Amino acid sequence: MAHALSLHHRLSHADAPTDSDRTERAIAQSEAVCRSKGARLTPIRRRVLEALHGVDGPLGAYDLVDLLGSQGRRMAPITIYRALDFLIEQELVHRLASRNAYIASSGTVAGARTTAFLICDGCGDVNEIASPDVAETVLKVLRDQGYQPRTKVLEITGRCARCQDVH
Amino acid sequence: MAHALSLHHRLSHADAPTDSDRTERAIAQSEAVCRSKGARLTPIRRRVLEALHGVDGPLGAYDLVDLLGSQGRRMAPITIYRALDFLIEQELVHRLASRNAYIASSGTVAGARTTAFLICDGCGDVNEIASPDVAETVLKVLRDQGYQPRTKVLEITGRCARCQDVH
DNA sequence: TTATTTATGTAGTGTTATAACCTATATGAA
DNA sequence: TTCATATAGGTTATAACACTACATAAATAA
C-alpha cells in the first residue's frame, strides 16, 4: 500500500484510557447487535473489529493481517477478508472502495442511515458524517429511479480544512 | 474479474448505427474539450475512450487490455492505466472505485457537476444520474465542514427497478 | 536545429482479493 | 446424548488490479 502514514501514527495511545474505553463500548454494543440478530461475533471477527476501532482511520486488509499477526498467530488474508465480509454484512464496518480500506462504523449504529465519508487527499483523514439532508435527498432520487439501495455510503474525496492550498 | 456478463453481451450492435453515432459524437465532443484545454487526445487515449463509449457499462482495465489487444497490437496494462489517468483527469471518464472499473462520462460534460452512479448488484447496470438536488445538498455539507471536494462522484449500490426481489 | 517536455514501450513487481478444498466447531433435531 | 447439518476457519495457490523504474520516441517550444 505504501502507506502515507505509518501504522504507529494512527495507533491510539495505549495509556489514554478514553480510547480503549471507546473501543470497549463499541465492541459491547456490537456484541449486543449481533446477539439480537443471531449473528456470531467470533473471536477472530471480534479481534478484527477491535483493531479497526483501535486506530484512528481506515486500515487495509493487509494492514490487519500485519497488525493482528504481530499480536499472535498470523492469519491468512482470506481469514481477514472473511471477517471483514461478516462485519460489513452486519454494518459494523464500512469498506472505503476508493481506498481499498476498511473503517469501523462510528457511533450511532442506530438506523440504516446514509453516511458520507469525507476522505482527505492530503492527510488521509476520514471524516464520517451523517447528514440527514443528504440522506433524504439521495433517497428521494433513488425512489424516483425505482432503485432499492444497499450501500448507503457516499465517499467524497478532496481536501479537509487543514489541508487546503497545499499542493 | 470473473465477469458477470461476458464482453459480448455488453458490446453494442455493430450494425445499429445509432450506437456508433453516439460514440462518434462523444469522441468529437471530447476532442473539442481537449483542444480547448491544450490536452492531447492521442491515438491510444482516443482508442480507450472509444472502447468505453462503445460498450454499455463499465470496463475493467484488463478488459480494455483484452478488448484493444484483440483489434491490434496488445498494449501493456500500464499503457491502459496511463490513458485512463489522462481521461479521468479530463473528466471524460469516471473510475468506479467500488467495482475497479471505468466508465465513460455520459452526455453533458458541461460543468463540474456532481454525478451519482447507481450500480445494480443484480444486472451490473450502471445508471449515471446528475441530480442538482443531491449535488447542492452535498456541496452545502462540504462547505460546512470546510472541505474542498475533488471527487464529485457518488457511487450507490443496490438493485435497479428490474432486479428487485431477486435473490 | 536543438533543448525540453510529454507520451509510450518494456520488464518486473507490488498490492488487493478470491478460489478450491479440507478440517473443526457450533447448533439444532431426534 | 448422538447424529446430521450448517457455519467458521485453516491451507495453499492463484486471480485480479495497479504501479515503479527506466529506456525510447514523438511532439512542442526555444
CSV table of C-alpha atoms (C1' of nucleotides) in Angstrom, one decimal:
chain,number,residue,atom,x,y,z
A,1,MET,CA,0.0,0.0,0.0
A,2,ALA,CA,2.9,2.4,0.7
A,3,HIS,CA,1.1,4.0,3.5
A,4,ALA,CA,1.0,7.7,3.6
A,5,LEU,CA,1.0,7.4,7.4
A,6,SER,CA,2.8,4.7,9.3
A,7,LEU,CA,0.6,2.5,11.5
A,8,HIS,CA,2.2,3.9,14.5
A,9,HIS,CA,0.9,7.4,13.8
A,10,ARG,CA,-2.6,6.0,13.7
A,11,LEU,CA,-2.5,3.8,16.7
A,12,SER,CA,-4.3,5.2,19.7
A,13,HIS,CA,-2.3,6.0,22.8
A,14,ALA,CA,-2.3,2.9,24.9
A,15,ASP,CA,-2.1,5.0,28.1
A,16,ALA,CA,-5.1,7.1,27.3
A,17,PRO,CA,-8.0,5.2,28.8
A,18,THR,CA,-10.6,7.1,26.8
A,19,ASP,CA,-9.6,5.4,23.5
A,20,SER,CA,-9.7,1.9,24.7
A,21,ASP,CA,-12.9,2.7,26.6
A,22,ARG,CA,-14.4,3.8,23.4
A,23,THR,CA,-13.3,0.7,21.7
A,24,GLU,CA,-14.7,-1.5,24.6
A,25,ARG,CA,-18.0,0.3,24.5
A,26,ALA,CA,-18.2,-0.1,20.7
A,27,ILE,CA,-17.5,-3.8,21.0
A,28,ALA,CA,-20.0,-4.3,23.7
A,29,GLN,CA,-22.6,-2.6,21.5
A,30,SER,CA,-21.6,-4.6,18.5
A,31,GLU,CA,-21.9,-7.8,20.6
A,32,ALA,CA,-25.4,-6.8,21.5
A,33,VAL,CA,-26.3,-6.1,17.9
A,34,CYS,CA,-25.0,-9.5,16.8
A,35,ARG,CA,-26.8,-11.3,19.6
A,36,SER,CA,-30.1,-9.7,18.7
A,37,LYS,CA,-29.6,-10.8,15.1
A,38,GLY,CA,-28.4,-14.2,15.8
A,39,ALA,CA,-25.1,-13.4,14.2
A,40,ARG,CA,-21.9,-14.8,15.7
A,41,LEU,CA,-19.2,-12.3,16.7
A,42,THR,CA,-16.5,-14.9,16.9
A,43,PRO,CA,-13.0,-14.2,18.4
A,44,ILE,CA,-11.5,-13.6,15.0
A,45,ARG,CA,-14.2,-11.2,13.9
A,46,ARG,CA,-14.1,-9.5,17.3
A,47,ARG,CA,-10.3,-9.0,17.0
A,48,VAL,CA,-10.7,-7.5,13.6
A,49,LEU,CA,-13.4,-5.2,14.8
A,50,GLU,CA,-11.3,-4.2,17.8
A,51,ALA,CA,-8.4,-3.5,15.6
A,52,LEU,CA,-10.5,-1.2,13.4
A,53,HIS,CA,-11.9,0.6,16.4
A,54,GLY,CA,-8.4,0.9,17.9
A,55,VAL,CA,-7.0,3.0,15.2
A,56,ASP,CA,-7.9,6.5,14.0
A,57,GLY,CA,-8.7,5.9,10.4
A,58,PRO,CA,-9.2,3.2,7.9
A,59,LEU,CA,-7.0,0.1,7.6
A,60,GLY,CA,-6.2,-2.0,4.6
A,61,ALA,CA,-6.9,-5.8,4.8
A,62,TYR,CA,-3.2,-6.5,4.8
A,63,ASP,CA,-2.6,-3.9,7.5
A,64,LEU,CA,-5.0,-6.0,9.5
A,65,VAL,CA,-3.0,-9.1,8.6
A,66,ASP,CA,0.2,-7.5,9.9
A,67,LEU,CA,-1.4,-5.8,12.9
A,68,LEU,CA,-3.2,-8.9,14.2
A,69,GLY,CA,-0.3,-11.1,13.1
A,70,SER,CA,2.1,-9.1,15.3
A,71,GLN,CA,0.0,-9.9,18.4
A,72,GLY,CA,-0.4,-13.6,17.9
A,73,ARG,CA,-0.5,-16.2,15.2
A,74,ARG,CA,-0.5,-14.8,11.7
A,75,MET,CA,-3.8,-15.2,9.9
A,76,ALA,CA,-4.1,-15.7,6.1
A,77,PRO,CA,-5.5,-12.8,4.1
A,78,ILE,CA,-8.6,-14.8,3.3
A,79,THR,CA,-9.4,-15.1,7.0
A,80,ILE,CA,-9.3,-11.3,7.4
A,81,TYR,CA,-11.5,-10.9,4.3
A,82,ARG,CA,-14.0,-13.4,5.7
A,83,ALA,CA,-14.1,-11.5,8.9
A,84,LEU,CA,-14.5,-8.2,7.1
A,85,ASP,CA,-17.3,-9.6,4.9
A,86,PHE,CA,-19.2,-10.6,8.1
A,87,LEU,CA,-18.6,-7.2,9.8
A,88,ILE,CA,-19.7,-5.3,6.6
A,89,GLU,CA,-22.8,-7.5,6.4
A,90,GLN,CA,-23.7,-6.5,9.9
A,91,GLU,CA,-22.9,-2.9,9.1
A,92,LEU,CA,-20.3,-2.7,11.8
A,93,VAL,CA,-17.7,-1.9,9.3
A,94,HIS,CA,-17.6,0.1,6.0
A,95,ARG,CA,-15.5,-0.6,3.0
A,96,LEU,CA,-14.0,2.5,1.6
A,97,ALA,CA,-13.8,1.4,-2.0
A,98,SER,CA,-11.8,4.4,-3.2
A,99,ARG,CA,-9.1,3.5,-0.7
A,100,ASN,CA,-9.3,-0.3,-0.6
A,101,ALA,CA,-9.6,0.1,3.1
A,102,TYR,CA,-12.0,-0.6,5.9
A,103,ILE,CA,-13.2,1.5,8.8
A,104,ALA,CA,-15.3,0.8,11.8
A,105,SER,CA,-18.7,2.3,11.8
A,106,SER,CA,-18.6,5.1,14.2
A,107,GLY,CA,-21.1,5.8,16.9
A,108,THR,CA,-24.7,5.6,16.1
A,109,VAL,CA,-25.3,2.2,14.7
A,110,ALA,CA,-28.9,3.1,15.3
A,111,GLY,CA,-30.6,3.0,11.9
A,112,ALA,CA,-29.7,2.3,8.3
A,113,ARG,CA,-28.9,5.9,7.8
A,114,THR,CA,-26.9,7.2,4.9
A,115,THR,CA,-23.5,8.2,5.9
A,116,ALA,CA,-20.9,10.1,4.0
A,117,PHE,CA,-17.2,9.8,4.3
A,118,LEU,CA,-15.0,12.8,3.6
A,119,ILE,CA,-11.7,11.4,2.7
A,120,CYS,CA,-8.8,13.9,2.6
A,121,ASP,CA,-6.3,13.5,-0.2
A,122,GLY,CA,-3.8,15.4,1.9
A,123,CYS,CA,-3.6,13.8,5.3
A,124,GLY,CA,-5.6,10.7,4.7
A,125,ASP,CA,-8.1,11.6,7.4
A,126,VAL,CA,-11.5,10.1,7.1
A,127,ASN,CA,-14.4,12.0,8.5
A,128,GLU,CA,-17.7,10.2,8.8
A,129,ILE,CA,-20.7,12.5,8.7
A,130,ALA,CA,-24.3,11.6,8.9
A,131,SER,CA,-26.2,14.3,7.1
A,132,PRO,CA,-30.0,13.8,7.2
A,133,ASP,CA,-30.3,16.3,4.4
A,134,VAL,CA,-28.0,14.4,2.1
A,135,ALA,CA,-29.6,11.1,3.1
A,136,GLU,CA,-33.0,12.3,2.4
A,137,THR,CA,-32.1,13.9,-1.0
A,138,VAL,CA,-30.3,10.8,-2.1
A,139,LEU,CA,-33.2,8.5,-1.0
A,140,LYS,CA,-35.6,10.7,-2.9
A,141,VAL,CA,-33.6,10.3,-6.1
A,142,LEU,CA,-33.4,6.6,-5.6
A,143,ARG,CA,-37.1,6.3,-5.1
A,144,ASP,CA,-37.7,8.2,-8.3
A,145,GLN,CA,-35.5,5.8,-10.1
A,146,GLY,CA,-37.0,2.7,-8.6
A,147,TYR,CA,-33.7,1.8,-7.0
A,148,GLN,CA,-33.5,-0.2,-3.9
A,149,PRO,CA,-30.3,0.9,-2.3
A,150,ARG,CA,-27.9,-1.5,-0.5
A,151,THR,CA,-24.9,0.7,0.1
A,152,LYS,CA,-25.8,3.9,1.8
A,153,VAL,CA,-22.2,5.1,1.9
A,154,LEU,CA,-21.0,8.1,0.0
A,155,GLU,CA,-17.3,8.6,-0.5
A,156,ILE,CA,-16.2,12.1,-1.2
A,157,THR,CA,-12.6,12.8,-1.7
A,158,GLY,CA,-11.0,16.2,-1.5
A,159,ARG,CA,-9.1,18.3,1.0
A,160,CYS,CA,-10.0,18.9,4.5
A,161,ALA,CA,-10.0,22.3,6.1
A,162,ARG,CA,-6.4,21.8,7.4
A,163,CYS,CA,-5.0,20.6,4.1
A,164,GLN,CA,-6.3,23.4,1.8
A,165,ASP,CA,-4.0,25.2,-0.5
A,166,VAL,CA,-1.3,22.5,-0.1
A,167,HIS,CA,-0.1,21.3,-3.4
B,1,MET,CA,-12.6,-10.3,-12.8
B,2,ALA,CA,-14.9,-13.3,-13.5
B,3,HIS,CA,-17.3,-11.1,-15.3
B,4,ALA,CA,-20.9,-11.4,-14.5
B,5,LEU,CA,-21.6,-10.6,-18.1
B,6,SER,CA,-19.4,-11.6,-21.0
B,7,LEU,CA,-17.9,-8.8,-23.0
B,8,HIS,CA,-20.1,-9.8,-26.0
B,9,HIS,CA,-23.2,-9.1,-24.1
B,10,ARG,CA,-22.1,-5.7,-23.4
B,11,LEU,CA,-20.8,-4.8,-26.8
B,12,SER,CA,-23.0,-2.5,-28.8
B,13,HIS,CA,-24.5,-3.8,-32.0
B,14,ALA,CA,-22.1,-3.0,-34.8
B,15,ASP,CA,-24.9,-2.8,-37.3
B,16,ALA,CA,-27.0,-0.4,-35.2
B,17,PRO,CA,-25.8,3.0,-36.5
B,18,THR,CA,-27.2,4.9,-33.5
B,19,ASP,CA,-24.6,3.4,-31.1
B,20,SER,CA,-21.6,4.1,-33.1
B,21,ASP,CA,-23.0,7.5,-34.0
B,22,ARG,CA,-23.3,8.3,-30.3
B,23,THR,CA,-19.7,7.2,-29.8
B,24,GLU,CA,-18.5,9.3,-32.7
B,25,ARG,CA,-20.3,12.4,-31.4
B,26,ALA,CA,-19.0,11.8,-27.9
B,27,ILE,CA,-15.5,11.5,-29.3
B,28,ALA,CA,-15.8,14.6,-31.3
B,29,GLN,CA,-17.0,16.5,-28.3
B,30,SER,CA,-14.1,15.1,-26.2
B,31,GLU,CA,-11.7,16.2,-28.9
B,32,ALA,CA,-13.1,19.7,-28.7
B,33,VAL,CA,-12.8,19.7,-24.9
B,34,CYS,CA,-9.2,18.6,-25.1
B,35,ARG,CA,-8.3,21.1,-27.8
B,36,SER,CA,-9.7,23.9,-25.7
B,37,LYS,CA,-7.7,22.8,-22.7
B,38,GLY,CA,-4.5,22.1,-24.6
B,39,ALA,CA,-4.7,18.5,-23.6
B,40,ARG,CA,-3.6,15.9,-26.2
B,41,LEU,CA,-6.1,13.2,-27.0
B,42,THR,CA,-3.6,10.9,-28.6
B,43,PRO,CA,-4.5,7.8,-30.6
B,44,ILE,CA,-4.1,5.5,-27.6
B,45,ARG,CA,-6.2,7.7,-25.3
B,46,ARG,CA,-8.7,8.0,-28.1
B,47,ARG,CA,-9.0,4.3,-28.6
B,48,VAL,CA,-9.5,3.7,-24.9
B,49,LEU,CA,-12.2,6.4,-24.8
B,50,GLU,CA,-13.9,4.9,-27.9
B,51,ALA,CA,-13.8,1.5,-26.3
B,52,LEU,CA,-15.5,2.8,-23.1
B,53,HIS,CA,-18.1,4.6,-25.2
B,54,GLY,CA,-18.7,1.6,-27.3
B,55,VAL,CA,-19.9,-0.6,-24.5
B,56,ASP,CA,-22.9,-0.3,-22.3
B,57,GLY,CA,-21.5,-0.3,-18.9
B,58,PRO,CA,-18.1,-0.1,-17.1
B,59,LEU,CA,-15.0,-1.9,-18.2
B,60,GLY,CA,-12.1,-3.0,-16.1
B,61,ALA,CA,-8.5,-2.0,-17.0
B,62,TYR,CA,-7.7,-5.5,-18.1
B,63,ASP,CA,-11.0,-5.7,-20.1
B,64,LEU,CA,-9.6,-2.8,-22.0
B,65,VAL,CA,-6.2,-4.6,-22.5
B,66,ASP,CA,-8.0,-7.6,-24.0
B,67,LEU,CA,-10.5,-5.6,-26.0
B,68,LEU,CA,-8.0,-3.3,-27.6
B,69,GLY,CA,-5.5,-6.1,-27.9
B,70,SER,CA,-7.9,-8.1,-29.9
B,71,GLN,CA,-8.1,-5.3,-32.5
B,72,GLY,CA,-4.4,-4.6,-32.9
B,73,ARG,CA,-1.2,-4.8,-31.1
B,74,ARG,CA,-1.5,-5.7,-27.4
B,75,MET,CA,-0.9,-2.9,-25.0
B,76,ALA,CA,0.7,-3.3,-21.6
B,77,PRO,CA,-1.6,-2.7,-18.6
B,78,ILE,CA,0.4,0.4,-17.6
B,79,THR,CA,-0.4,1.9,-21.0
B,80,ILE,CA,-4.1,1.5,-20.4
B,81,TYR,CA,-3.8,2.9,-16.9
B,82,ARG,CA,-1.9,5.9,-18.2
B,83,ALA,CA,-4.6,6.5,-20.8
B,84,LEU,CA,-7.2,6.1,-18.1
B,85,ASP,CA,-5.4,8.6,-15.8
B,86,PHE,CA,-5.4,11.1,-18.5
B,87,LEU,CA,-9.1,10.6,-19.4
B,88,ILE,CA,-10.1,10.8,-15.7
B,89,GLU,CA,-8.1,14.0,-15.3
B,90,GLN,CA,-10.0,15.5,-18.2
B,91,GLU,CA,-13.2,14.2,-16.6
B,92,LEU,CA,-14.0,12.3,-19.8
B,93,VAL,CA,-14.1,9.0,-17.8
B,94,HIS,CA,-15.0,8.1,-14.2
B,95,ARG,CA,-13.5,5.5,-12.1
B,96,LEU,CA,-16.0,3.3,-10.2
B,97,ALA,CA,-13.9,2.5,-7.2
B,98,SER,CA,-16.4,0.0,-5.8
B,99,ARG,CA,-16.1,-2.0,-9.0
B,100,ASN,CA,-12.5,-1.4,-10.0
B,101,ALA,CA,-13.9,-0.4,-13.3
B,102,TYR,CA,-14.1,2.6,-15.6
B,103,ILE,CA,-16.9,4.2,-17.4
B,104,ALA,CA,-17.2,7.0,-20.0
B,105,SER,CA,-18.8,10.2,-18.8
B,106,SER,CA,-22.2,10.3,-20.4
B,107,GLY,CA,-23.7,13.2,-22.1
B,108,THR,CA,-23.4,16.6,-20.6
B,109,VAL,CA,-19.8,17.2,-19.9
B,110,ALA,CA,-20.9,20.7,-19.4
B,111,GLY,CA,-19.9,21.6,-15.9
B,112,ALA,CA,-18.2,20.1,-12.9
B,113,ARG,CA,-21.5,18.8,-11.6
B,114,THR,CA,-21.9,16.2,-9.0
B,115,THR,CA,-23.0,13.0,-10.6
B,116,ALA,CA,-24.2,9.8,-9.0
B,117,PHE,CA,-23.8,6.3,-10.3
B,118,LEU,CA,-26.5,3.8,-9.4
B,119,ILE,CA,-24.8,0.4,-9.7
B,120,CYS,CA,-27.1,-2.6,-9.7
B,121,ASP,CA,-25.9,-5.6,-7.8
B,122,GLY,CA,-28.2,-7.8,-9.9
B,123,CYS,CA,-27.5,-7.0,-13.5
B,124,GLY,CA,-24.4,-4.8,-13.2
B,125,ASP,CA,-26.1,-2.0,-15.0
B,126,VAL,CA,-24.7,1.4,-14.2
B,127,ASN,CA,-27.0,4.4,-14.3
B,128,GLU,CA,-25.4,7.8,-14.3
B,129,ILE,CA,-27.7,10.5,-12.9
B,130,ALA,CA,-27.0,14.1,-12.4
B,131,SER,CA,-29.2,15.3,-9.6
B,132,PRO,CA,-28.8,19.1,-8.9
B,133,ASP,CA,-30.6,18.5,-5.6
B,134,VAL,CA,-28.1,15.9,-4.4
B,135,ALA,CA,-25.2,18.0,-5.7
B,136,GLU,CA,-26.4,21.1,-3.9
B,137,THR,CA,-27.0,19.2,-0.6
B,138,VAL,CA,-23.7,17.6,-0.7
B,139,LEU,CA,-21.9,20.8,-1.5
B,140,LYS,CA,-23.6,22.5,1.4
B,141,VAL,CA,-22.4,19.9,3.8
B,142,LEU,CA,-18.9,20.1,2.4
B,143,ARG,CA,-18.9,23.9,2.8
B,144,ASP,CA,-20.0,23.5,6.4
B,145,GLN,CA,-17.1,21.1,7.0
B,146,GLY,CA,-14.6,23.3,5.2
B,147,TYR,CA,-13.9,20.6,2.7
B,148,GLN,CA,-12.7,21.3,-0.7
B,149,PRO,CA,-14.1,18.4,-2.8
B,150,ARG,CA,-12.2,16.8,-5.7
B,151,THR,CA,-14.3,13.8,-6.5
B,152,LYS,CA,-17.8,14.7,-7.2
B,153,VAL,CA,-18.8,11.2,-7.9
B,154,LEU,CA,-21.2,9.3,-5.7
B,155,GLU,CA,-21.4,5.5,-6.1
B,156,ILE,CA,-24.6,3.9,-4.8
B,157,THR,CA,-25.1,0.2,-5.0
B,158,GLY,CA,-28.3,-1.6,-4.8
B,159,ARG,CA,-30.9,-3.1,-7.1
B,160,CYS,CA,-32.4,-1.4,-10.0
B,161,ALA,CA,-36.1,-1.5,-10.7
B,162,ARG,CA,-35.8,-4.6,-12.9
B,163,CYS,CA,-33.8,-6.5,-10.4
B,164,GLN,CA,-35.9,-6.1,-7.3
B,165,ASP,CA,-37.0,-9.1,-5.2
B,166,VAL,CA,-34.4,-11.3,-6.9
B,167,HIS,CA,-32.4,-13.4,-4.5
C,1,DT,C1',18.0,22.8,-35.2
C,2,DT,C1',18.4,21.9,-30.5
C,3,DA,C1',16.6,21.6,-26.0
C,4,DT,C1',12.8,20.3,-23.3
C,5,DT,C1',8.7,18.2,-22.3
C,6,DT,C1',5.3,14.8,-22.9
C,7,DA,C1',3.9,10.2,-24.3
C,8,DT,C1',4.8,5.4,-24.9
C,9,DG,C1',7.4,0.8,-24.7
C,10,DT,C1',9.2,-2.9,-21.7
C,11,DA,C1',10.1,-5.7,-17.8
C,12,DG,C1',9.3,-6.5,-13.4
C,13,DT,C1',6.9,-6.1,-9.0
C,14,DG,C1',3.7,-4.6,-5.5
C,15,DT,C1',-1.0,-4.8,-3.7
C,16,DT,C1',-5.6,-6.4,-3.1
C,17,DA,C1',-8.9,-10.1,-3.3
C,18,DT,C1',-10.6,-14.7,-4.0
C,19,DA,C1',-10.9,-20.0,-5.4
C,20,DA,C1',-10.8,-24.6,-4.0
C,21,DC,C1',-10.7,-27.8,-0.8
C,22,DC,C1',-10.4,-29.6,3.8
C,23,DT,C1',-11.0,-29.6,8.9
C,24,DA,C1',-13.1,-28.1,13.2
C,25,DT,C1',-16.6,-26.3,15.8
C,26,DA,C1',-21.3,-24.9,16.8
C,27,DT,C1',-26.2,-25.6,16.6
C,28,DG,C1',-30.5,-28.0,16.2
C,29,DA,C1',-33.3,-32.2,15.8
C,30,DA,C1',-34.2,-36.9,17.1
D,1,DT,C1',-26.6,-37.6,24.1
D,2,DT,C1',-25.9,-38.6,19.4
D,3,DC,C1',-26.0,-37.6,14.9
D,4,DA,C1',-26.8,-34.6,11.0
D,5,DT,C1',-26.3,-30.1,9.2
D,6,DA,C1',-24.6,-25.7,8.9
D,7,DT,C1',-21.2,-22.3,9.8
D,8,DA,C1',-16.5,-20.9,10.7
D,9,DG,C1',-11.8,-21.2,9.9
D,10,DG,C1',-7.1,-23.4,8.0
D,11,DT,C1',-4.1,-24.0,4.0
D,12,DT,C1',-2.4,-23.5,-0.4
D,13,DA,C1',-2.4,-21.4,-4.5
D,14,DT,C1',-3.8,-18.0,-7.8
D,15,DA,C1',-6.5,-14.3,-9.8
D,16,DA,C1',-7.2,-9.5,-10.5
D,17,DC,C1',-5.8,-4.9,-10.1
D,18,DA,C1',-2.2,-1.3,-10.1
D,19,DC,C1',2.2,0.8,-10.3
D,20,DT,C1',7.7,1.5,-10.3
D,21,DA,C1',11.7,2.3,-12.8
D,22,DC,C1',13.9,3.1,-16.6
D,23,DA,C1',14.5,3.4,-21.8
D,24,DT,C1',12.9,5.3,-26.2
D,25,DA,C1',10.2,8.1,-29.2
D,26,DA,C1',7.5,11.9,-30.5
D,27,DA,C1',5.8,16.5,-30.0
D,28,DT,C1',6.5,21.2,-28.7
D,29,DA,C1',9.0,25.3,-27.6
D,30,DA,C1',13.2,28.0,-27.8
